[in-house]
Coordinates of C-alpha atoms in Angstrom, one line a residue:
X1175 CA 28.5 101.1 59.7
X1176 CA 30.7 103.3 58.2
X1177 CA 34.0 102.0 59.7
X1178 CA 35.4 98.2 58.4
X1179 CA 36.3 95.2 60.2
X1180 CA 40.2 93.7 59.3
X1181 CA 38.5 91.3 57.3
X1182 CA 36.6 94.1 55.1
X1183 CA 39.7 96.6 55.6
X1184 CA 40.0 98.9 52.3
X1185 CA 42.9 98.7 49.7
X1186 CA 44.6 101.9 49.1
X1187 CA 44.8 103.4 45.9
X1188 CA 46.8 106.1 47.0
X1189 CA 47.1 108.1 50.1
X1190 CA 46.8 111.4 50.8
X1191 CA 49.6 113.6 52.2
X1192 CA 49.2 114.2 56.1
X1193 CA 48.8 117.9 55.0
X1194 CA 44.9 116.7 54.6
X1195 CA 44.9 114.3 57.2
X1196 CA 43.1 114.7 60.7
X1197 CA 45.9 113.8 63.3
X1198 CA 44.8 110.4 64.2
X1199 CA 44.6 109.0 60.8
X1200 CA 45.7 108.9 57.0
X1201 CA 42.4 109.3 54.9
X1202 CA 42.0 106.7 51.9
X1203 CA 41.0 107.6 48.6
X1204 CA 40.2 104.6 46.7
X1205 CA 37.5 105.5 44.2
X1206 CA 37.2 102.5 42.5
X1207 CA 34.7 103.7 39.7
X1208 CA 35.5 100.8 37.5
X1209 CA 35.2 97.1 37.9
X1210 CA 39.1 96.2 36.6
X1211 CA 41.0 99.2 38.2
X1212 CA 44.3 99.0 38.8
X1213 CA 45.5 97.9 42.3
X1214 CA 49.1 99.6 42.7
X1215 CA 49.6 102.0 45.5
X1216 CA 51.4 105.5 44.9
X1217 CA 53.0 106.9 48.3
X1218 CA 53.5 110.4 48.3
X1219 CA 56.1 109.5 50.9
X1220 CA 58.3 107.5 48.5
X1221 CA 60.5 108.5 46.1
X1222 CA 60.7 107.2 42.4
X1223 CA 64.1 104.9 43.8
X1224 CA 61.6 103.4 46.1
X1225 CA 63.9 105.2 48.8
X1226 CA 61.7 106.8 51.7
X1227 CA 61.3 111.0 51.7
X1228 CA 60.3 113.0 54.3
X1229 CA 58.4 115.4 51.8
X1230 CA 55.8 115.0 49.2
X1231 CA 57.9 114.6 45.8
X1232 CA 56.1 117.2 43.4
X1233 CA 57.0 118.9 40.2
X1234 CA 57.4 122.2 40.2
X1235 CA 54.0 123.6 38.1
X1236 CA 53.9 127.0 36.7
X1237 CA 49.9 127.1 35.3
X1238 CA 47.7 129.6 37.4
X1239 CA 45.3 128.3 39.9
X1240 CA 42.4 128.4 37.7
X1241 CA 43.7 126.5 34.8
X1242 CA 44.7 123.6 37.3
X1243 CA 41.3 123.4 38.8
X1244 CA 39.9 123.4 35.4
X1245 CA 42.4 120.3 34.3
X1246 CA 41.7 118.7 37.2
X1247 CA 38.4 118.9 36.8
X1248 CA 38.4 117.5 33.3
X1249 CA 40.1 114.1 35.0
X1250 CA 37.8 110.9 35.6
X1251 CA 37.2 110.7 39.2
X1252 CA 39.8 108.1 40.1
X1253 CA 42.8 110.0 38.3
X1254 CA 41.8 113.2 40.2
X1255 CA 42.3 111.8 43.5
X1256 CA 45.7 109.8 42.2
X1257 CA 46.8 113.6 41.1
X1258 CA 45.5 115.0 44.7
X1259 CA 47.7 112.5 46.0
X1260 CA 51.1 113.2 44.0
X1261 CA 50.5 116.7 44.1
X1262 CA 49.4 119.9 46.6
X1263 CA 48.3 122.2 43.5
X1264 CA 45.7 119.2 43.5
X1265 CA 44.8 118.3 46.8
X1266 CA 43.5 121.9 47.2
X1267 CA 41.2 121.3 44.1
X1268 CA 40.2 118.0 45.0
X1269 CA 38.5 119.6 47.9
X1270 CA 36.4 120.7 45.1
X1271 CA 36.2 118.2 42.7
X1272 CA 32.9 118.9 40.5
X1273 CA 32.0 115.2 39.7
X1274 CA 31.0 113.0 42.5
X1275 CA 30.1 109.8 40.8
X1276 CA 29.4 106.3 42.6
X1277 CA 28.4 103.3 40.7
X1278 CA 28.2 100.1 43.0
X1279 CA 27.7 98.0 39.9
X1280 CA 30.9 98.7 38.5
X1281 CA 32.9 98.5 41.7
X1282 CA 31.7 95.1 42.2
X1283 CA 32.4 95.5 46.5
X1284 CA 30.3 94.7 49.6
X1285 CA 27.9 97.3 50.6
X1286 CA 29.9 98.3 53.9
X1287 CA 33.3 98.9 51.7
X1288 CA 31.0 101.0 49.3
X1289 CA 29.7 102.9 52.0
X1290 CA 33.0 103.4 53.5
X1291 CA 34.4 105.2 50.5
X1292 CA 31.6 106.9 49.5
X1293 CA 31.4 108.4 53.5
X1294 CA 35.2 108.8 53.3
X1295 CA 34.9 111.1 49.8
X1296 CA 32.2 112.9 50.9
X1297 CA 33.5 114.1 54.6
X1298 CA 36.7 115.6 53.0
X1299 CA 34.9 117.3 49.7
X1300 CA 34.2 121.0 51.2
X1301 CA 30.5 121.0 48.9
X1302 CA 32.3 123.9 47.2
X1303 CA 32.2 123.3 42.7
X1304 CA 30.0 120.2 43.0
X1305 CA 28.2 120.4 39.1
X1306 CA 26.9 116.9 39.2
X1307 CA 26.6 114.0 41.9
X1308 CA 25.7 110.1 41.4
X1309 CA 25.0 107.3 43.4
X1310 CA 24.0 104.0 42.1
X1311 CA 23.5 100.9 44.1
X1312 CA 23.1 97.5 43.5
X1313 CA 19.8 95.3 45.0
X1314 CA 22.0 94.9 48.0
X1315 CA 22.4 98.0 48.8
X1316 CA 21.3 99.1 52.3
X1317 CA 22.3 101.7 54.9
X1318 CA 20.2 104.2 57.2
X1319 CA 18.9 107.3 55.6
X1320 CA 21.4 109.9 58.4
X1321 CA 23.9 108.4 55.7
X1322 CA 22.3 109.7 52.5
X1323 CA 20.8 113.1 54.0
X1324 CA 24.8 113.8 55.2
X1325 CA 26.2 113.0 51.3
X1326 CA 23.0 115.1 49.8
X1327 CA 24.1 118.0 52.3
X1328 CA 27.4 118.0 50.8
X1329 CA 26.7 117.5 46.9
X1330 CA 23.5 119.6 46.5
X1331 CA 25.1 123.1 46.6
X1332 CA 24.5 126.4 44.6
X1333 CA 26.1 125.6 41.1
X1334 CA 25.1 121.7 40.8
X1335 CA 24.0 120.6 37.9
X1336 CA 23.1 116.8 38.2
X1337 CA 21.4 115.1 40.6
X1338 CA 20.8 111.0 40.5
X1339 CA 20.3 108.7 43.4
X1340 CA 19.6 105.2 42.4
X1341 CA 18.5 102.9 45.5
X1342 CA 17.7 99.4 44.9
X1343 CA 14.4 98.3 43.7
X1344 CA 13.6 96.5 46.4
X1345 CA 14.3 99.0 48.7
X1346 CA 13.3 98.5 52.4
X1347 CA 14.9 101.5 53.7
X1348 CA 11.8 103.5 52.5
X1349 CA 14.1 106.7 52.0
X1350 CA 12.3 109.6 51.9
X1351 CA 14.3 112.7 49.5
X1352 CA 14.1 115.5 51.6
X1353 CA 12.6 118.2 50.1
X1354 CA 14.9 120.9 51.7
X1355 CA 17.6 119.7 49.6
X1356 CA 15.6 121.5 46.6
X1357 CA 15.5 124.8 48.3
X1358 CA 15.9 128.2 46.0
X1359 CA 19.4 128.9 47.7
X1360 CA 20.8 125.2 46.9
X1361 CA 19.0 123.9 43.8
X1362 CA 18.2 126.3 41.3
X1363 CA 21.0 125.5 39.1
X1364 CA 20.1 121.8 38.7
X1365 CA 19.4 120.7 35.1
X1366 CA 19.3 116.7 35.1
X1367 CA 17.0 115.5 38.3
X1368 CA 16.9 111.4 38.6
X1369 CA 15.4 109.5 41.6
X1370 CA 14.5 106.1 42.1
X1371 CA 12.8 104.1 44.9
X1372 CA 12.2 106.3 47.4
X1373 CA 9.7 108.6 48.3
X1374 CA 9.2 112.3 47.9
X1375 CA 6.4 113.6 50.3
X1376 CA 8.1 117.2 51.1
X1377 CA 7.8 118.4 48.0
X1378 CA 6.4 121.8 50.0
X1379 CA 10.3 122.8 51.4
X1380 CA 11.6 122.9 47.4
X1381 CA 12.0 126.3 46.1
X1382 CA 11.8 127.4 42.7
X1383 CA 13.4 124.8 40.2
X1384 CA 14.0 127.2 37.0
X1385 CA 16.6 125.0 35.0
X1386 CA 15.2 121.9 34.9
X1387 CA 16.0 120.2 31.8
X1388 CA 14.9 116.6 32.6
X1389 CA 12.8 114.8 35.2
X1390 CA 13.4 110.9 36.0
X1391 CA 11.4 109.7 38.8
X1392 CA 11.5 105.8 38.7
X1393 CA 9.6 104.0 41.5
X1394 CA 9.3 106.8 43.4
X1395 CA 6.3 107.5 46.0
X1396 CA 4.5 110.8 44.6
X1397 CA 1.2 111.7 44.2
X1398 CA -0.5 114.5 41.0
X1399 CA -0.6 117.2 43.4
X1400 CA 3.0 116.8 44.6
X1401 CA 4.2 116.5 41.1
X1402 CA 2.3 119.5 39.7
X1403 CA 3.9 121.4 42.7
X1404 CA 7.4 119.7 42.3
X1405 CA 7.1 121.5 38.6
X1406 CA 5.1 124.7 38.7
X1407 CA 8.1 126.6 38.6
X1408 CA 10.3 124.2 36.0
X1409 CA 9.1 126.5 33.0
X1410 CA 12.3 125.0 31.2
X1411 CA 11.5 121.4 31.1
X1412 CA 11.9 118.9 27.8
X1413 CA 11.7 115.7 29.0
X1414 CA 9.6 114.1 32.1
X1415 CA 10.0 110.1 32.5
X1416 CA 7.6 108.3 34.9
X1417 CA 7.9 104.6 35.6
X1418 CA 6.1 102.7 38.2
X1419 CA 4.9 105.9 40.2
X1420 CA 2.4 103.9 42.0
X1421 CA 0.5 107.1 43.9
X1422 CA -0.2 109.0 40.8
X1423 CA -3.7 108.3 39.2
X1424 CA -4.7 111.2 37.4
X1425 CA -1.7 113.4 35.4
X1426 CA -2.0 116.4 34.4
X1427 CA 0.6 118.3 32.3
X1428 CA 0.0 122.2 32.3
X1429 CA 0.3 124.4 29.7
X1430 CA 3.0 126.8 31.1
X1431 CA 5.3 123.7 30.3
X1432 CA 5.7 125.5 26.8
X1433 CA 9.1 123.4 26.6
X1434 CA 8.6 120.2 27.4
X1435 CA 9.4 118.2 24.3
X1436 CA 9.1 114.3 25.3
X1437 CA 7.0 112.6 27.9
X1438 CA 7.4 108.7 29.1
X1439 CA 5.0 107.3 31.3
X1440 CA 5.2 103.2 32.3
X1441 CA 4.0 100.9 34.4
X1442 CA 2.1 103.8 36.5
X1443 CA -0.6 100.9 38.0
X1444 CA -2.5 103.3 39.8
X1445 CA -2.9 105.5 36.2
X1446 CA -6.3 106.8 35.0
X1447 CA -6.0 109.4 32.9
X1448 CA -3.6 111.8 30.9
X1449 CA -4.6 115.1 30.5
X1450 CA -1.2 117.0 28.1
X1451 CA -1.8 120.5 27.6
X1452 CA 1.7 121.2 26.7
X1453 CA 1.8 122.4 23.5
X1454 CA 5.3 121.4 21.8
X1455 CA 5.2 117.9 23.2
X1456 CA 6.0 115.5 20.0
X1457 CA 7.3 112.7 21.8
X1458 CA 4.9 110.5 23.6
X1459 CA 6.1 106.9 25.1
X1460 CA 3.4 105.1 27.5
X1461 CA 3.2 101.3 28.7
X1462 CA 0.1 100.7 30.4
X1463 CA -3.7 99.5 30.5
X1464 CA -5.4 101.3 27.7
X1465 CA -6.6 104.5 29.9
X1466 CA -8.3 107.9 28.3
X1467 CA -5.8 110.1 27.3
X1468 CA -6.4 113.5 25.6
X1469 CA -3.6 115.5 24.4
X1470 CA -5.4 118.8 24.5
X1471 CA -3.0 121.2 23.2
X1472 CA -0.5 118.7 22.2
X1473 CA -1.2 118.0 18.6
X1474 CA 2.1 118.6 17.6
X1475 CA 3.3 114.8 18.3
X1476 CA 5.8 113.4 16.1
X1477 CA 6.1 110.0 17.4
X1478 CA 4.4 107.8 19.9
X1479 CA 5.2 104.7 21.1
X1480 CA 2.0 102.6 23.2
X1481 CA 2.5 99.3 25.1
X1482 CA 0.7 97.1 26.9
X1483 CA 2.1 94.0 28.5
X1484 CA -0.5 93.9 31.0
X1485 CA -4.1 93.7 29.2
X1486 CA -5.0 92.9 25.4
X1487 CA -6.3 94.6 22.7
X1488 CA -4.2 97.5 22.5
X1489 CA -4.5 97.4 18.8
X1490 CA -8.4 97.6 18.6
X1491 CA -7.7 100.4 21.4
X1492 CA -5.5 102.2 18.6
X1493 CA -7.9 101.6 15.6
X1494 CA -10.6 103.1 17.3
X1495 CA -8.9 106.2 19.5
X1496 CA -5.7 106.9 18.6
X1497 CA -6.8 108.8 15.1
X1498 CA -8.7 111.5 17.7
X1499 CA -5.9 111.2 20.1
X1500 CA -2.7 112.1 17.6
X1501 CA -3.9 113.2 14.1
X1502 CA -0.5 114.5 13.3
X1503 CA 1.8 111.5 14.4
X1504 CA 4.5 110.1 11.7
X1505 CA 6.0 107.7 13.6
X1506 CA 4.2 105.3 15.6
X1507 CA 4.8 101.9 17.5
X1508 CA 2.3 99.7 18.9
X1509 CA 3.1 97.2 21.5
X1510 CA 0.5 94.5 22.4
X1511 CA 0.5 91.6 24.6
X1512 CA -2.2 89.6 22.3
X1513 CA -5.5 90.9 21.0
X1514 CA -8.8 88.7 21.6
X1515 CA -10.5 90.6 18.7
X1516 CA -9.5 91.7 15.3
X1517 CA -8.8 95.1 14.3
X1518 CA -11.6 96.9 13.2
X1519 CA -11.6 98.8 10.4
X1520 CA -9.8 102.2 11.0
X1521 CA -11.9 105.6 10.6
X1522 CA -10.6 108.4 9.5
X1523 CA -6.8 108.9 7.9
X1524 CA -3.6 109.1 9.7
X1525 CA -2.3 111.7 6.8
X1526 CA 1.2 112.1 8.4
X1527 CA 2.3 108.7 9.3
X1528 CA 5.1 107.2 7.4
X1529 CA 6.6 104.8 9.8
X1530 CA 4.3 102.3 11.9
X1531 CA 5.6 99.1 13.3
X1532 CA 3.7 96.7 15.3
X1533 CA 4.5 94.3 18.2
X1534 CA 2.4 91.5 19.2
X1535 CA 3.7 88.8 21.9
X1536 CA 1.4 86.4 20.6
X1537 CA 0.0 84.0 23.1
X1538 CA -2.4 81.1 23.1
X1539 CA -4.5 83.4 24.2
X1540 CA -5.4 84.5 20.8
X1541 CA -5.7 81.5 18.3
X1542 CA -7.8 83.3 16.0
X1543 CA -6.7 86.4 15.3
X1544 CA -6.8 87.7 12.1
X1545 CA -3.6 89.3 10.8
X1546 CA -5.6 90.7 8.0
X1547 CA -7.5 92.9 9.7
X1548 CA -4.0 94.5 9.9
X1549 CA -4.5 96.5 6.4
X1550 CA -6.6 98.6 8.0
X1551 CA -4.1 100.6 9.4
X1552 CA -2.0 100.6 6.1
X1553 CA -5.2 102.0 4.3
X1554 CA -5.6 104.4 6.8
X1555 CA -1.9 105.8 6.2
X1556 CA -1.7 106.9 2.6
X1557 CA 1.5 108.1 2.9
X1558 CA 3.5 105.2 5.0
X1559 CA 6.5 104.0 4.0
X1560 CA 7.8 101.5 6.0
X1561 CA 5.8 99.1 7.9
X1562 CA 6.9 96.2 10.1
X1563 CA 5.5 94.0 12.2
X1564 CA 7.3 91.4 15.0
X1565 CA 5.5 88.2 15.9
X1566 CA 7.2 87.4 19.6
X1567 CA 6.5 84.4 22.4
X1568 CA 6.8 81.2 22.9
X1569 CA 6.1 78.8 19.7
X1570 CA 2.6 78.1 19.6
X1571 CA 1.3 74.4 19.4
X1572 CA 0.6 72.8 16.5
X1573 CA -3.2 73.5 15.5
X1574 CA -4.1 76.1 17.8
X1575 CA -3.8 78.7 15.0
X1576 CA -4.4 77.8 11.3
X1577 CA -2.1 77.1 9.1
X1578 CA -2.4 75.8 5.2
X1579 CA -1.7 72.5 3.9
X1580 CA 1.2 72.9 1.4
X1581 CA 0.0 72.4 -2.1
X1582 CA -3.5 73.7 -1.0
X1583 CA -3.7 77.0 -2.9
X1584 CA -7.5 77.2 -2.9
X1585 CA -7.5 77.5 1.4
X1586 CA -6.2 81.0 1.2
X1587 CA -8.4 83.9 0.7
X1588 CA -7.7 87.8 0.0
X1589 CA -7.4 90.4 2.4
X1590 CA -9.6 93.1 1.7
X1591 CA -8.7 96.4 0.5
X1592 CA -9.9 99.6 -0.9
X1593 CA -7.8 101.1 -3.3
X1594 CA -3.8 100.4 -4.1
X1595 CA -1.2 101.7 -1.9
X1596 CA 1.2 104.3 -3.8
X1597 CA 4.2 105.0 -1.3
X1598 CA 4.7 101.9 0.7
X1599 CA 8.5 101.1 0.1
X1600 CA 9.4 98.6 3.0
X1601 CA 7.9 95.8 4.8
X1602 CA 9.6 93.9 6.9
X1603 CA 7.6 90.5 9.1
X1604 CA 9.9 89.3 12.3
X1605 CA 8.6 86.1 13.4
X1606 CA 7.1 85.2 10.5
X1607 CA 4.8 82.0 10.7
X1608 CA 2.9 79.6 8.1
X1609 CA -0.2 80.5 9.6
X1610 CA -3.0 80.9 7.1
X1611 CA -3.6 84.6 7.8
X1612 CA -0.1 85.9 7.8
X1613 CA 0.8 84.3 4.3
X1614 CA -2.6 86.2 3.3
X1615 CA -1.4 89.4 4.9
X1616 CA 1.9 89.0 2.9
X1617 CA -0.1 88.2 -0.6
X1618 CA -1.9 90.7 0.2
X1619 CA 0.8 93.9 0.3
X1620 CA 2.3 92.4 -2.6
X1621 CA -1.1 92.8 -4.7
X1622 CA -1.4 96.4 -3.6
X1623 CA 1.8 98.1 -2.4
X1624 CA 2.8 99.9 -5.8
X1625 CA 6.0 100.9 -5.2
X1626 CA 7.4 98.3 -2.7
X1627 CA 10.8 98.4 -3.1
X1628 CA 12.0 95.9 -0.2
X1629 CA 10.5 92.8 1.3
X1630 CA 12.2 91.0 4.4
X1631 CA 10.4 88.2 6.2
X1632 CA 12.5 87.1 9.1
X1633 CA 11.7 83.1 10.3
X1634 CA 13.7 83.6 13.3
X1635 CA 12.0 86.4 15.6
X1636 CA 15.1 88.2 14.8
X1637 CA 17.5 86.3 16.5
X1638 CA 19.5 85.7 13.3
X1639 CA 22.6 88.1 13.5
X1640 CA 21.7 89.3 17.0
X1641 CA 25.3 89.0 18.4
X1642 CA 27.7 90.5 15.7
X1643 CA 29.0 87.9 13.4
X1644 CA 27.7 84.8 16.2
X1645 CA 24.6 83.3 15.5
X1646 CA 22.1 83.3 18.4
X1647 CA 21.3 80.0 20.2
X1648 CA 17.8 79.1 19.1
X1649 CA 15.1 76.2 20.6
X1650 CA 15.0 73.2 18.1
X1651 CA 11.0 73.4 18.3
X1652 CA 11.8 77.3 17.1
X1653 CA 14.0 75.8 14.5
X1654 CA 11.5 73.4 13.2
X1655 CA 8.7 76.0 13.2
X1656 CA 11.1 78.3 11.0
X1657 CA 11.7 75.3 8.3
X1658 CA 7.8 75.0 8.2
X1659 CA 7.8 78.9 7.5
X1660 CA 10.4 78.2 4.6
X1661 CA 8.4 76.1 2.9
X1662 CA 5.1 78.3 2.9
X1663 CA 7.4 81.1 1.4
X1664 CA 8.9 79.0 -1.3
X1665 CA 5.1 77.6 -1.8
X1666 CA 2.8 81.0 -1.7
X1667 CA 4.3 83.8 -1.9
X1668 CA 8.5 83.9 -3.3
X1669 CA 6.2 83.3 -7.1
X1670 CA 4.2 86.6 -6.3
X1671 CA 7.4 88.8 -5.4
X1672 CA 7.6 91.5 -8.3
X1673 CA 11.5 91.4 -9.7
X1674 CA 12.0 95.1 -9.1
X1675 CA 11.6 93.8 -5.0
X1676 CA 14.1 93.2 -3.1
X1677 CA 13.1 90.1 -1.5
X1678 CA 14.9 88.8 1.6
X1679 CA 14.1 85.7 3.3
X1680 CA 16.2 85.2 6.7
X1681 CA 16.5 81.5 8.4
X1682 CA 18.4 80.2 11.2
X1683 CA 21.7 79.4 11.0
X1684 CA 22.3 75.9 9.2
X1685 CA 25.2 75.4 12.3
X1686 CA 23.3 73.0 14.7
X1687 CA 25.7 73.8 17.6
X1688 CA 23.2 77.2 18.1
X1689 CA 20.2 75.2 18.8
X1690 CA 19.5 74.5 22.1
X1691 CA 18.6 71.2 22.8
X1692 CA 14.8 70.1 24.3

C-alpha cells in the first residue's frame, strides 16, 4: 500500500540531497498541506543558470545551531522541507521538525498518494522535537491500522504537545488507539488530546496525563469507567468535549477536576445521566434527550446551551428543571425540535440571567403551540436584557397554525403577565410569522418591557444578509409567507412601537433572481 503505481506516481516538490538518501533511492518530500500549492520543482543539484552541479548550492549561514532550528521550526510545514532541501543547516533540523500536520481535505489527493507521503515524512523524521502531530482524513480514507501505530510511534515522544487523529466517520477499519502510546515516559507533556472514530479500550497501559488542557473524543468507543480512568490523573483539565460516544451511559465528572472550566456533551445516544461535581465549571453545552442532570458542585455556570433535535419539549423540560439545575446561569440558549405542550409557568427566579435566546424548528408537529406561554421565562428573569427567539423549518401549511384575519383586531388576546419588565433592552424574533400567537407575543413585550430600547423582527429566518453584501436565495412559498408577515406588522403591531424604540423590520430582498423557483 504504501508504494504507488506509474499511474499514481508522486510529483516532487523538491528533493532531498543524496546526503539523506538511502542508497537505492532519492526520498520525496512533497507535503502538500494546501489545496493550490505550487507545483515547481527545486533541485539541489542544479544551479540558479539551470547548469547542472555536482554539489548542493548553499549559502554560507553564520547563525548558531539553535537559532536555525528555532527558525526552522517557525516555517509552515511545506517551506521547511523546501529549506531542508536547498540547504544542510536544514536538513539536519528537518529530522526534527516539531509540526507534523496532515490534512487530506486540503490536499485534495487519492488516499494511496496521501498515505505515501505521510509514510515517506514519517520514516525519515527521527521522533526527536515533535510538539504537535495531525492527521485528518477524508470519508475515503482507509488503510490498515500497522500504518497508524508506526506514525503514532514516531510523533508521540517525550516533549509533544498536540495530539489529533481524525479518521473518517464512517470508519470500517475499527482502529483501536493504543493505549501504550499514552504511557508516563511518552505522553506526559501532551496538552491538546483529539480523537475521532476509533476506539480506545486500553485505556489501562496510559500513564499519568498531568498537562492535559483539552479533551476531544468525537465518535470514539469508550465507556464511564475508561474515561474516569483515562482522566484521574488530568488534574489540569479546562475543557472535555464528547460527541457521539455511543458506550458511555452514565458520566460522572469528579471533583479533583478543580480546573475544568467548559464541558460539551452531544449526541451521546446511550446517555443517562450527568452527575458534574467539578466546581469551576461555567460552561455547559449538551444536545440530547432531556436526561437528569445534577450539577452538584457546579453552581458556578455562566452559560449553558441545551438542544434537542431528537425528542420535544425541551422547553417544558427547562421551565420546570433547569431553575434547580443552574440557578446562577446568565447566559442561556435553548434549542428545541418542536414542543407538543406549552410552557408552563416558570417557578422560582433565574436572578442572574441577562441573555436567553430560544430556538424552535417548528414542525407540523406542533400546530398549537402557544408562543405566549413564552413570557414565562421573561418574568422569571428580572434582570434580562436581551431576548431572542428564531422560528426555523420548513414553511408550515396554510391553516395548520392560526393566524388573524387582517383588519380583525378583536381575534387577538393579551398575554398574561405579572408585573412590568424594567431592564429588557433588546428583542429580536427570527422567523417571524402572522400567526395569531406570535403577533400576541410581540404586543405583548411592547406593553411591558419598560425600557426596550431595540425591536428587530426578521421575516426571513435570517437569511437576509447571510452572505456579505449577496442576498441569500430564498423559496417563493418562504417569500410569500414573509409578505403575509409584512402585512401583520404594518396592521398590529408597527402602531404600538413606542418612538424611543428602535424598530427594525427586515424582509427579503425585493431582487427576484434570489428566489428559488417551486
Amino acid at each position: 500500500m504504501a508504494s504507488s503505481s506509474s499511474s499514481g506516481a508522486l510529483e516532487p516538490v523538491a528533493d532531498l540531497p543524496p546526503s539523506c538518501s538511502p542508497a537505492s533511492h532519492r526520498p520525496i518530500i512533497d507535503i502538500g498541506l494546501t489545496a493550490s500549492h505550487a507545483e515547481s520543482k527545486v533541485s539541489p543539484r542544479q544551479q540558479a543558470d539551470g547548469s547542472p552541479s555536482a554539489e548542493v548550492v548553499e549559502p554560507e549561514v553564520t547563525l548558531p545551531e539553535d537559532i536555525l532550528w528555532k527558525i526552522h521550526a517557525l516555517m509552515p510545514m511545506q517551506d521547511a522541507a523546501r529549506a531542508a532541501c536547498l540547504s544542510r543547516s536544514f536538513l539536519h533540523s528537518w529530522k526534527c521538525y516539531p509540526k507534523l500536520i496532515f490534512d487530506m481535505r486540503a490536499l485534495r489527493k487519492q488516499t494511496r498518494d496521501f498515505i505515501n507521503r505521510v509514510d515517506h515524512i514519517m520514516q525519515n523524521h527521527s521522533g526527536v522535537g515533535v510538539e504537535t502531530f495531525k492527521l485528518q482524513t477524508r470519508n475515503d480514507f482507509s488503510v490498515h491500522p500497522s500504518y497508524l501505530d508506526r506514525w503514532l510511534q514516531v510523533a508521540v515522544t517525550p516533549g509533544i504537545k498536540e495530539l489529533v487523529l481524525g479518521l473518517p466517520m464512517e470508519n470500517k477499519m475499527k482502529y483501536n488507539f493504543p493505549g501504550s502510546f499514552l504511557s508516563r515516559e511518552r505522553a506526559q507533556s501532551i496538552e491538546y488530546f483529539h480523537l475521532s472514530s476509533c476506539m480506545f479500550h486500553s485505556i489501562g497501559k496510559a500513564g499519568c496525563l498531568s498537562s492535559l488542557r483539552t479533551v476531544r473524543l468525537h465518535n470514539v468507543g469508550i465507556t464511564e469507567e475508561e474515561l474516569c480512568l483515562l482522566l484521574s490523573n488530568s488534574f489540569a483539565l479546562e475543557h472535555l468535549d464528547l460527541e457521539s460516544c455511543y458506550d458511555i451511559r452514565c458520566l460522572k465528572i469528579s471533583h479533583l477536576l478543580s480546573k475544568l472550566n467548559r464541558l460539551d456533551v452531544e449526541s451521546c445516544k446511550m446517555l443517562q445521566r450527568i452527575e458534574l461535581n467539578a466546581p469551576n465549571v461555567s460552561i455547559l453545552h449538551y444536545d440530547g434527550p432531556t436526561i437528569p442532570i445534577s450539577l452538584g458542585g457546579s453552581l458556578q455556570v455562566k452559560k449553558m446551551q441545551m438542544t434537542s433535535t431528537v425528542v420535544p419539549n425541551l422547553l417544558h423540560y427547562a421551565s420546570t428543571k433547569l431553575l434547580s439545575i443552574a440557578p446562577n446561569v446568565e447566559t442561556l440558549f435553548l434549542y428545541s425540535l418542536y414542543e407538543k405542550v406549552n410552557t408552563p409557568m416558570v417557578l422560582g427566579k433565574f436572578l442572574h440571567l441577562k441573555y436567553l435566546e430560544i430556538k424552535l424548528f417548528m414542525q407540523t408537529r406542533s400546530p398549537d403551540y402557544d408562543f405566549c406561554s413564552l413570557v414565562s421565562f421573561l418574568d422569571a428573569s428580572p434582570n434580562l436584557n436581551m431576548f431572542v427567539l428564531r422560528v426555523e423549518g420548513p414553511t408550515i401549511e396554510p391553516g395548520l397554525i392560526p393566524g388573524v384575519q387582517i383588519g380583525d383586531d378583536s381575534s387577538l388576546g393579551s398575554c398574561v403577565h405579572k408585573h412590568r419588565h424594567r431592564k429588557l433592552r433588546s428583542v429580536i424574533i427570527n422567523g417571524f410569522r402572522p400567526w395569531k400567537t406570535m403577533i400576541e407575543l410581540t404586543r405583548c413585550i411592547l406593553d411591558y418591557a419598560t425600557s426596550l430600547k431595540h425591536l428587530i423582527l426578521d421575516t426571513t429566518d435570517g437569511y437576509h444578509r447571510r452572505r456579505s453584501a449577496k442576498c441569500f436565495p430564498l423559496g417563493k412559498d418562504t417569500v410569500v409567507e414573509a409578505r403575509k408577515a409584512l402585512l401583520a406588522i404594518r396592521t398590529y403591531i408597527a402602531g404600538k412601537v413606542p418612538s424611543k424604540v428602535n424598530f427594525k423590520v427586515l424582509e427579503p430582498c425585493n431582487c427576484r433572481k434570489c428566489w428559488i423557483p417551486l
